[in-house]
Coordinates of C-alpha atoms and ligand atoms in Angstrom, one line a residue:
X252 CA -21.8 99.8 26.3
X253 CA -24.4 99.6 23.5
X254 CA -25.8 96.4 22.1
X255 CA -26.9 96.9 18.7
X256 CA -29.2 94.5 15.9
X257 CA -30.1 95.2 12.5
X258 CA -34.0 94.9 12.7
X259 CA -36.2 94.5 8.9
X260 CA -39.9 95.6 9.7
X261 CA -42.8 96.3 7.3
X262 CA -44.3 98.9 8.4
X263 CA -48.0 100.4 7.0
X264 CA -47.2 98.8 3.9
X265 CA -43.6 100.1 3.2
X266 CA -39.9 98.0 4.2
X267 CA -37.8 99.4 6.7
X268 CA -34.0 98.5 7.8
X269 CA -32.3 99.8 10.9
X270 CA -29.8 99.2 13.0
X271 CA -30.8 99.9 16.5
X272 CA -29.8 99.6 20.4
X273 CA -31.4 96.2 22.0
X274 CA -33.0 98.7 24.8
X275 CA -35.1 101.1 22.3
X276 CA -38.8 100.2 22.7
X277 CA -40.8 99.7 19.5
X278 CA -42.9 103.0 20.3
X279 CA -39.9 105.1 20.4
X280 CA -38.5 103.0 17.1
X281 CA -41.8 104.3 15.2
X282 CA -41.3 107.7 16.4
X283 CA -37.9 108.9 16.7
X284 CA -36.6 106.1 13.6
X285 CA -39.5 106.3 10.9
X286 CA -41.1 109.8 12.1
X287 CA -44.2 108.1 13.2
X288 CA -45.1 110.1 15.6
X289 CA -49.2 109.3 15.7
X290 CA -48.1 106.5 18.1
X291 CA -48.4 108.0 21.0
X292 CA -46.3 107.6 24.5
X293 CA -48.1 108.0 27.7
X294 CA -47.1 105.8 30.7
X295 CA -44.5 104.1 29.2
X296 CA -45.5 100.8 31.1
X297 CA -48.2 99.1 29.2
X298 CA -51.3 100.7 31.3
X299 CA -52.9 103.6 29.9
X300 CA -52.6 102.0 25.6
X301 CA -52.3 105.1 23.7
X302 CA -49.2 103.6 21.9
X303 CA -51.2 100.9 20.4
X304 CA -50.3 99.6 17.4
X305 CA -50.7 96.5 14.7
X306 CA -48.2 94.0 15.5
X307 CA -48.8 91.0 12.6
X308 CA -52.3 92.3 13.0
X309 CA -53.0 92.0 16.8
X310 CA -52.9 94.9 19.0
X311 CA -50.1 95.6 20.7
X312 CA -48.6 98.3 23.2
X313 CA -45.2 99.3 21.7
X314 CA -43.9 100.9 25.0
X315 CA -43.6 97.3 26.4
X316 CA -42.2 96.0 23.1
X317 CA -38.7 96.4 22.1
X318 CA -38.0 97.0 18.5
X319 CA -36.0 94.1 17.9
X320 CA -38.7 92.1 19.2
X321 CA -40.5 93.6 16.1
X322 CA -38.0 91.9 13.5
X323 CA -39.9 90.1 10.9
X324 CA -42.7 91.3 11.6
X325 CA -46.0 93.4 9.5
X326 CA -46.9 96.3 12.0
X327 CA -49.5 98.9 11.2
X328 CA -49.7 102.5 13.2
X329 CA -52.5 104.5 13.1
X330 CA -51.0 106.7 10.1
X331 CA -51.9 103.2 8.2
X332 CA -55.7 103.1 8.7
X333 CA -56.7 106.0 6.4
X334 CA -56.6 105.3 2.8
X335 CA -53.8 106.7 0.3
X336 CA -56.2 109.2 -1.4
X337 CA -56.9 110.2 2.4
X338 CA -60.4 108.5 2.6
X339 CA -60.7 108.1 6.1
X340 CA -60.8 104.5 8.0
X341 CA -64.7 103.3 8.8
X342 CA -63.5 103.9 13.1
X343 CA -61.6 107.2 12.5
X344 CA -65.1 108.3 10.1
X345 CA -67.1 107.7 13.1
X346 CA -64.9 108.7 15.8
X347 CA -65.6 112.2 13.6
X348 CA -69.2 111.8 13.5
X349 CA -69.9 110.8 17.1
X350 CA -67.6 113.2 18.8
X351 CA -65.2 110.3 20.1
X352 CA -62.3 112.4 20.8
X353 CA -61.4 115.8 22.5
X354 CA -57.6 116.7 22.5
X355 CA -57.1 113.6 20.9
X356 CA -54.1 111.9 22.8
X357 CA -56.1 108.7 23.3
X358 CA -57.2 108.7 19.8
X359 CA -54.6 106.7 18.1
X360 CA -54.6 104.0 20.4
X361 CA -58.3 103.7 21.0
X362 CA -58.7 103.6 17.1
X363 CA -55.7 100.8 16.8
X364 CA -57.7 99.0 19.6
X365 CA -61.3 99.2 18.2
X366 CA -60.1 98.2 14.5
X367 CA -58.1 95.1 15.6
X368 CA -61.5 94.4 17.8
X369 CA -64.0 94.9 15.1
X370 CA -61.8 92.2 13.0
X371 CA -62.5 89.9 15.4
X372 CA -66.1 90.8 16.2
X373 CA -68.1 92.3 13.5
X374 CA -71.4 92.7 15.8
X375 CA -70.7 93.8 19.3
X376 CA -72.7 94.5 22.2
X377 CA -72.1 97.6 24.0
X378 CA -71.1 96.0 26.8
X379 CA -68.5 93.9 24.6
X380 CA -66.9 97.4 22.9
X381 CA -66.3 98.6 26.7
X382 CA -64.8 95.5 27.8
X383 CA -62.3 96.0 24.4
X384 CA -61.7 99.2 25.2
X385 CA -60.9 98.7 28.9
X386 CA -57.4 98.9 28.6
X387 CA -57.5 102.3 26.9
X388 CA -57.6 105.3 29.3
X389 CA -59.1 108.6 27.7
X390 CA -59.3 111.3 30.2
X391 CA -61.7 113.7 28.4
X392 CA -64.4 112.2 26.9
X393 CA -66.3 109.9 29.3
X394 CA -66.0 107.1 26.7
X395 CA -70.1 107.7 25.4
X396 CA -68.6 108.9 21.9
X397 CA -65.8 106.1 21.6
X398 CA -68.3 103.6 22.1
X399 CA -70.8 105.0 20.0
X400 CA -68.2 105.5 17.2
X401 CA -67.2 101.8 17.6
X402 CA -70.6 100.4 17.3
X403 CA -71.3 102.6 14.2
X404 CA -68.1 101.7 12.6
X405 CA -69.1 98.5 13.2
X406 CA -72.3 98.5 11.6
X407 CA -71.0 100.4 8.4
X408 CA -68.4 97.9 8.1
X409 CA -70.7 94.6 8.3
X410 CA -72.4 96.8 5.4
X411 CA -69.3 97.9 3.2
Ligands
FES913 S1 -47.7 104.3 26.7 FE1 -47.9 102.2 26.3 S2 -49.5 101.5 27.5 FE2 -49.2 103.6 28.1
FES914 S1 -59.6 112.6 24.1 FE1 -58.2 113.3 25.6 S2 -57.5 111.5 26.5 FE2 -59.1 110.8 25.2

């Protein structure tokens, strides 16, 4: 038997309203509903954060999230964090520059992470960006890029 809810979300800016089954997670909600398929699914049991997203402007793992937990709420997905005109986010620039990514499945999540991080601390240590980071698993890149990228974005953004 399936339980369904009518669910309102804002998502990246634009309204969304869907009726959907109680047990769909939010990740799968922003894939398979709204086509948002930058969020990306790997464990499926809040470990490894590449579905990180914005939930009311905190990061969030959506896999552990049900989307009618959602309702009423602002989230942003990484397809929100370039610009309209395509001018890339401050993270996602560097990320670019400093070689932070390799095939890229971590990306999204990492990015989601470091942004939400960097709102809260404009100047962090190295040691600080790994501790953020922590509960992001990449296995390609040996986190020197990501970090790097983080503490440039950072820097570029305390001077935008
Ligand atoms: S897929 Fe959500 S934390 Fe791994
Ligand atoms: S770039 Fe491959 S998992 Fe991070």
């Amino acid at each position: 038997m399936s339980d369904r809810r009518t669910i309102e979300v804002t998502v990246n800016g634009v309204r969304h309203t869907r009726e959907v089954e109680t047990r769909l997670t939010l990740g799968d909600f922003l894939r398979h509903e709204l086509g948002l398929t930058g969020t990306h699914i790997g464990c499926e049991h809040g470990v490894c954060g590449a579905c990180t997203i914005h939930l009311d402007g905190a990061a969030a793992r959506s896999c552990i999230l049900f989307a009618v937990q959602a309702h009423g709420c602002e989230i942003t997905t990484v397809e929100g964090l370039a610009k309209s005109d395509g001018t890339l986010h401050a993270v996602q620039q560097a990320f670019r520059d400093h070689h932070g990514l390799q095939c890229g499945f971590c990306t999204p999540g990492m990015q989601m992470t470091i942004t939400a991080f960097l709102a809260e601390n404009s100047s962090p240590s190295e040691k600080e960006v790994r501790e953020a980071i922590s509960g992001n698993l990449c296995r390609c890149t040996g986190y020197q890029g990501i970090v790097a990228a983080a503490l440039d974005a950072a820097q570029k953004l305390r001077g935008a």
